[in-house]
């Protein structure tokens, strides 16, 4: 079930999620959440999932659809829990949303509130830059996970492309997956619709980022499907890329996110790699 909880902070909504969520739970609570968003404007959300036991299949689909539809209404989402699979699901969900999401343990509730109130940041920016090339770069590839802070990597890519008068291209890798958890089997009848929705969202994010960093040719914007490290390296090799730019230790996602695969790209890339610490 859902219930609102007091957090005593402006523009932050508190929600407690407990038990096993059903479609009926969402039908009752989403109008309440819509009203809160309408009154507060873009909000951050404190979600207590300490006693959460999972979703019914239809409820999981309701959750994802609402998140995609209201992406711009959320600034930060802090999830408090004590289960590894909840942490995994939150990071997986985070990939396609522009709002920052972060998982905190039950012992880190105050850190979660500090983060929502933006009292302190989770990371600091740091870059590792390749040596000055012996010849100018001709084709720079930016691999992105769409997180708000990964835009720093985009800015760096644009700067280097301008400096070397290089072609700049953009890639995001969509890692195909089956929606499941330990409480129910894969939802076969809804899987295709879910993946199509996520891929469409990824394409929209690619278009937005391409516009922001000045990539005007659609042929330089790529949505690939597969394992991120392998797909990025293969794409770089096939397209004469001589510099790959990736975000390292990104705040969003799990193994398939760029922060987790950056070291693998550095070790196996056929060209120079710039990792931008996010």
Tab-separated table of C-alpha atoms in Angstrom:
chain	number	residue	atom	x	y	z
A	1	UNK	CA	0.000	0.000	0.000
A	2	UNK	CA	0.921	3.675	-0.338
A	3	UNK	CA	0.670	6.405	2.264
A	4	UNK	CA	1.976	9.947	2.437
A	5	UNK	CA	4.343	10.861	5.270
A	6	UNK	CA	5.371	14.251	6.650
A	7	UNK	CA	8.927	15.325	5.821
A	8	UNK	CA	8.743	19.008	6.861
A	9	UNK	CA	10.595	20.323	3.826
A	10	UNK	CA	9.465	22.534	0.971
A	11	UNK	CA	8.855	20.904	-2.406
A	12	UNK	CA	9.583	17.417	-1.078
A	13	UNK	CA	6.876	14.745	-0.975
A	14	UNK	CA	7.175	11.860	1.481
A	15	UNK	CA	5.756	8.446	0.541
A	16	UNK	CA	5.804	5.135	2.406
A	17	UNK	CA	5.425	1.964	0.334
A	18	UNK	CA	4.721	-1.299	2.135
A	19	UNK	CA	3.544	-4.811	1.403
A	20	UNK	CA	2.953	-6.114	-2.111
A	21	UNK	CA	1.633	-3.432	-4.465
A	22	UNK	CA	-1.405	-4.126	-6.611
A	23	UNK	CA	-3.031	-2.380	-9.544
A	24	UNK	CA	-5.762	-1.247	-7.149
A	25	UNK	CA	-3.162	0.423	-4.908
A	26	UNK	CA	-1.980	2.506	-7.879
A	27	UNK	CA	-5.521	3.432	-8.914
A	28	UNK	CA	-6.149	4.806	-5.424
A	29	UNK	CA	-2.830	6.579	-4.899
A	30	UNK	CA	-1.907	8.081	-8.281
A	31	UNK	CA	-4.699	10.719	-8.163
A	32	UNK	CA	-3.381	11.760	-4.731
A	33	UNK	CA	0.158	12.029	-6.102
A	34	UNK	CA	-1.087	13.993	-9.115
A	35	UNK	CA	-2.750	16.501	-6.770
A	36	UNK	CA	0.449	16.898	-4.745
A	37	UNK	CA	2.474	17.517	-7.905
A	38	UNK	CA	-0.075	20.062	-9.135
A	39	UNK	CA	0.135	21.998	-5.858
A	40	UNK	CA	3.900	21.863	-5.373
A	41	UNK	CA	5.156	22.044	-8.977
A	42	UNK	CA	8.305	20.047	-9.787
A	43	UNK	CA	9.086	18.119	-6.616
A	44	UNK	CA	11.631	15.823	-5.057
A	45	UNK	CA	10.378	12.600	-3.488
A	46	UNK	CA	11.394	10.742	-0.326
A	47	UNK	CA	10.263	7.111	-0.694
A	48	UNK	CA	10.420	4.773	2.313
A	49	UNK	CA	10.430	1.184	0.976
A	50	UNK	CA	11.742	-0.519	4.100
A	51	UNK	CA	8.713	-2.853	4.284
A	52	UNK	CA	8.133	-3.196	0.548
A	53	UNK	CA	7.514	-6.763	-0.676
A	54	UNK	CA	7.205	-6.360	-4.435
A	55	UNK	CA	4.709	-5.643	-7.202
A	56	UNK	CA	2.029	-7.598	-8.915
A	57	UNK	CA	2.832	-7.602	-12.688
A	58	UNK	CA	0.185	-5.011	-13.607
A	59	UNK	CA	1.301	-2.777	-10.738
A	60	UNK	CA	4.923	-2.800	-11.963
A	61	UNK	CA	3.706	-1.686	-15.388
A	62	UNK	CA	1.564	1.065	-13.787
A	63	UNK	CA	4.636	2.293	-11.905
A	64	UNK	CA	6.806	2.556	-15.010
A	65	UNK	CA	4.105	4.235	-17.128
A	66	UNK	CA	3.502	6.872	-14.455
A	67	UNK	CA	7.216	7.555	-14.107
A	68	UNK	CA	7.659	8.073	-17.850
A	69	UNK	CA	4.542	10.252	-18.158
A	70	UNK	CA	5.587	12.511	-15.242
A	71	UNK	CA	9.345	12.522	-15.786
A	72	UNK	CA	9.607	16.318	-15.878
A	73	UNK	CA	7.626	16.692	-12.628
A	74	UNK	CA	10.374	15.176	-10.463
A	75	UNK	CA	13.755	16.688	-9.588
A	76	UNK	CA	15.265	14.093	-7.250
A	77	UNK	CA	13.987	10.778	-5.915
A	78	UNK	CA	15.540	9.227	-2.804
A	79	UNK	CA	14.565	5.624	-2.090
A	80	UNK	CA	15.174	4.156	1.362
A	81	UNK	CA	15.227	0.374	1.655
A	82	UNK	CA	16.941	-2.695	3.027
A	83	UNK	CA	16.761	-5.167	0.138
A	84	UNK	CA	19.339	-5.622	-2.614
A	85	UNK	CA	16.714	-6.434	-5.250
A	86	UNK	CA	14.940	-3.132	-4.505
A	87	UNK	CA	18.239	-1.316	-5.041
A	88	UNK	CA	18.653	-3.147	-8.363
A	89	UNK	CA	15.131	-2.290	-9.532
A	90	UNK	CA	15.535	1.385	-8.605
A	91	UNK	CA	18.784	1.669	-10.524
A	92	UNK	CA	17.280	-0.111	-13.501
A	93	UNK	CA	14.266	2.226	-13.526
A	94	UNK	CA	16.541	5.257	-13.278
A	95	UNK	CA	18.044	4.870	-16.723
A	96	UNK	CA	15.267	6.480	-18.701
A	97	UNK	CA	14.263	9.288	-16.368
A	98	UNK	CA	15.852	12.728	-16.279
A	99	UNK	CA	15.186	13.069	-12.533
A	100	UNK	CA	18.129	11.999	-10.379
A	101	UNK	CA	17.465	8.843	-8.373
A	102	UNK	CA	19.535	7.425	-5.535
A	103	UNK	CA	19.142	4.458	-3.209
A	104	UNK	CA	19.899	4.838	0.503
A	105	UNK	CA	20.017	2.215	3.230
A	106	UNK	CA	17.713	2.478	6.244
A	107	UNK	CA	20.636	3.857	8.263
A	108	UNK	CA	21.095	6.677	5.733
A	109	UNK	CA	17.716	8.409	6.058
A	110	UNK	CA	19.259	11.743	7.063
A	111	UNK	CA	21.700	11.565	4.153
A	112	UNK	CA	18.722	10.993	1.883
A	113	UNK	CA	17.002	14.150	3.139
A	114	UNK	CA	20.223	16.157	2.849
A	115	UNK	CA	20.582	14.992	-0.744
A	116	UNK	CA	16.967	15.849	-1.596
A	117	UNK	CA	17.484	19.315	-0.138
A	118	UNK	CA	20.712	19.541	-2.137
A	119	UNK	CA	22.730	20.326	0.964
A	120	UNK	CA	25.591	18.276	-0.396
A	121	UNK	CA	26.409	16.459	-3.591
A	122	UNK	CA	27.091	12.741	-3.900
A	123	UNK	CA	30.164	13.147	-6.088
A	124	UNK	CA	32.639	15.750	-7.236
A	125	UNK	CA	33.718	16.271	-10.817
A	126	UNK	CA	37.118	15.069	-11.879
A	127	UNK	CA	38.502	14.332	-15.307
A	128	UNK	CA	41.184	12.076	-16.683
A	129	UNK	CA	42.305	13.401	-20.033
A	130	UNK	CA	44.318	11.604	-22.701
A	131	UNK	CA	47.669	13.029	-23.719
A	132	UNK	CA	47.611	15.562	-26.521
A	133	UNK	CA	47.236	13.460	-29.683
A	134	UNK	CA	50.085	13.360	-32.175
A	135	UNK	CA	47.484	14.082	-34.862
A	136	UNK	CA	44.151	15.879	-34.385
A	137	UNK	CA	41.094	13.783	-33.641
A	138	UNK	CA	38.804	13.278	-36.625
A	139	UNK	CA	35.837	11.427	-35.120
A	140	UNK	CA	34.777	11.725	-31.477
A	141	UNK	CA	32.128	9.380	-30.070
A	142	UNK	CA	30.161	10.387	-26.969
A	143	UNK	CA	28.571	7.410	-25.185
A	144	UNK	CA	25.843	8.562	-22.801
A	145	UNK	CA	23.466	7.258	-20.126
A	146	UNK	CA	21.238	10.407	-20.187
A	147	UNK	CA	21.791	11.357	-16.548
A	148	UNK	CA	21.666	15.070	-15.832
A	149	UNK	CA	25.291	15.090	-14.686
A	150	UNK	CA	26.448	13.073	-17.696
A	151	UNK	CA	25.765	16.234	-19.684
A	152	UNK	CA	29.169	17.373	-18.436
A	153	UNK	CA	30.636	14.691	-20.670
A	154	UNK	CA	28.569	16.104	-23.524
A	155	UNK	CA	29.938	19.578	-22.942
A	156	UNK	CA	33.483	18.205	-22.920
A	157	UNK	CA	32.821	16.306	-26.142
A	158	UNK	CA	31.564	19.473	-27.823
A	159	UNK	CA	34.623	21.429	-26.667
A	160	UNK	CA	37.030	18.841	-28.072
A	161	UNK	CA	35.101	18.487	-31.323
A	162	UNK	CA	35.304	22.247	-31.818
A	163	UNK	CA	38.992	22.315	-30.879
A	164	UNK	CA	39.976	19.650	-33.415
A	165	UNK	CA	37.247	20.409	-35.976
A	166	UNK	CA	36.223	16.780	-35.553
A	167	UNK	CA	33.034	14.937	-36.365
A	168	UNK	CA	31.020	14.343	-33.170
A	169	UNK	CA	28.612	11.437	-32.890
A	170	UNK	CA	26.409	10.231	-30.057
A	171	UNK	CA	25.472	6.725	-28.913
A	172	UNK	CA	23.281	5.176	-26.243
A	173	UNK	CA	23.092	1.424	-25.737
A	174	UNK	CA	19.728	-0.046	-24.757
A	175	UNK	CA	20.330	-3.286	-22.902
A	176	UNK	CA	17.435	-5.637	-23.660
A	177	UNK	CA	15.995	-7.194	-20.510
A	178	UNK	CA	13.059	-9.163	-19.132
A	179	UNK	CA	10.938	-7.419	-16.509
A	180	UNK	CA	10.982	-9.687	-13.461
A	181	UNK	CA	11.831	-10.000	-9.823
A	182	UNK	CA	11.831	-12.745	-7.258
A	183	UNK	CA	8.090	-12.373	-6.713
A	184	UNK	CA	6.745	-13.109	-10.178
A	185	UNK	CA	7.671	-14.590	-13.526
A	186	UNK	CA	8.515	-12.531	-16.652
A	187	UNK	CA	5.486	-10.615	-17.926
A	188	UNK	CA	5.521	-11.943	-21.476
A	189	UNK	CA	2.340	-10.273	-22.701
A	190	UNK	CA	3.518	-6.806	-21.659
A	191	UNK	CA	7.227	-7.162	-22.332
A	192	UNK	CA	7.148	-5.961	-25.937
A	193	UNK	CA	5.069	-2.879	-25.104
A	194	UNK	CA	7.385	-2.060	-22.205
A	195	UNK	CA	10.533	-2.344	-24.301
A	196	UNK	CA	8.994	-0.283	-27.090
A	197	UNK	CA	8.100	2.461	-24.613
A	198	UNK	CA	11.613	2.495	-23.163
A	199	UNK	CA	13.242	2.557	-26.600
A	200	UNK	CA	10.986	5.424	-27.709
A	201	UNK	CA	11.953	7.327	-24.562
A	202	UNK	CA	15.635	6.685	-25.248
A	203	UNK	CA	15.252	8.055	-28.789
A	204	UNK	CA	13.635	11.213	-27.411
A	205	UNK	CA	16.496	11.695	-24.948
A	206	UNK	CA	19.035	11.157	-27.742
A	207	UNK	CA	17.358	13.807	-29.880
A	208	UNK	CA	17.331	16.276	-26.978
A	209	UNK	CA	20.987	15.711	-26.109
A	210	UNK	CA	22.032	15.892	-29.764
A	211	UNK	CA	20.353	19.300	-30.011
A	212	UNK	CA	22.062	20.481	-26.810
A	213	UNK	CA	25.568	19.635	-28.027
A	214	UNK	CA	25.022	20.723	-31.614
A	215	UNK	CA	24.815	17.424	-33.498
A	216	UNK	CA	22.646	18.247	-36.494
A	217	UNK	CA	23.067	15.151	-38.673
A	218	UNK	CA	20.679	12.312	-37.647
A	219	UNK	CA	23.222	9.849	-39.057
A	220	UNK	CA	25.524	10.793	-36.159
A	221	UNK	CA	22.962	9.796	-33.493
A	222	UNK	CA	22.726	6.089	-32.655
A	223	UNK	CA	20.523	3.919	-30.436
A	224	UNK	CA	22.053	0.452	-30.182
A	225	UNK	CA	20.685	-2.669	-28.500
A	226	UNK	CA	22.929	-5.085	-26.637
A	227	UNK	CA	25.680	-5.161	-24.013
A	228	UNK	CA	27.001	-1.575	-23.603
A	229	UNK	CA	30.738	-2.282	-23.536
A	230	UNK	CA	30.673	-4.617	-26.539
A	231	UNK	CA	28.340	-2.436	-28.586
A	232	UNK	CA	30.261	0.794	-27.923
A	233	UNK	CA	33.599	-0.797	-28.811
A	234	UNK	CA	32.213	-2.436	-31.947
A	235	UNK	CA	30.591	0.803	-33.066
A	236	UNK	CA	33.814	2.735	-32.504
A	237	UNK	CA	35.837	0.224	-34.514
A	238	UNK	CA	33.369	0.134	-37.396
A	239	UNK	CA	33.118	3.919	-37.694
A	240	UNK	CA	36.775	5.014	-37.489
A	241	UNK	CA	36.336	6.656	-34.100
A	242	UNK	CA	39.632	7.920	-32.687
A	243	UNK	CA	38.331	9.222	-29.332
A	244	UNK	CA	35.572	7.774	-27.135
A	245	UNK	CA	34.179	9.954	-24.346
A	246	UNK	CA	32.284	8.287	-21.489
A	247	UNK	CA	31.069	9.259	-18.041
A	248	UNK	CA	32.765	7.369	-15.217
A	249	UNK	CA	30.984	6.347	-12.007
A	250	UNK	CA	27.686	7.856	-13.147
A	251	UNK	CA	24.991	8.275	-10.523
A	252	UNK	CA	22.437	6.292	-12.441
A	253	UNK	CA	21.863	2.719	-13.443
A	254	UNK	CA	23.630	-0.574	-12.800
A	255	UNK	CA	26.071	-2.819	-14.718
A	256	UNK	CA	24.898	-1.620	-18.102
A	257	UNK	CA	25.408	2.042	-17.270
A	258	UNK	CA	28.459	3.812	-18.510
A	259	UNK	CA	29.961	4.414	-15.093
A	260	UNK	CA	30.227	0.666	-14.608
A	261	UNK	CA	31.678	-0.169	-18.021
A	262	UNK	CA	34.039	2.778	-18.501
A	263	UNK	CA	37.063	0.847	-17.244
A	264	UNK	CA	36.292	-1.986	-19.643
A	265	UNK	CA	36.142	0.455	-22.534
A	266	UNK	CA	39.445	2.035	-21.471
A	267	UNK	CA	41.168	-1.358	-21.423
A	268	UNK	CA	39.778	-2.676	-24.703
A	269	UNK	CA	39.156	0.361	-26.912
A	270	UNK	CA	40.850	0.542	-30.316
A	271	UNK	CA	41.439	4.279	-29.787
A	272	UNK	CA	41.920	6.947	-27.114
A	273	UNK	CA	39.330	7.184	-24.334
A	274	UNK	CA	38.408	10.209	-22.223
A	275	UNK	CA	36.594	9.387	-18.976
A	276	UNK	CA	34.757	12.298	-17.364
A	277	UNK	CA	34.189	11.761	-13.642
A	278	UNK	CA	30.577	12.639	-12.877
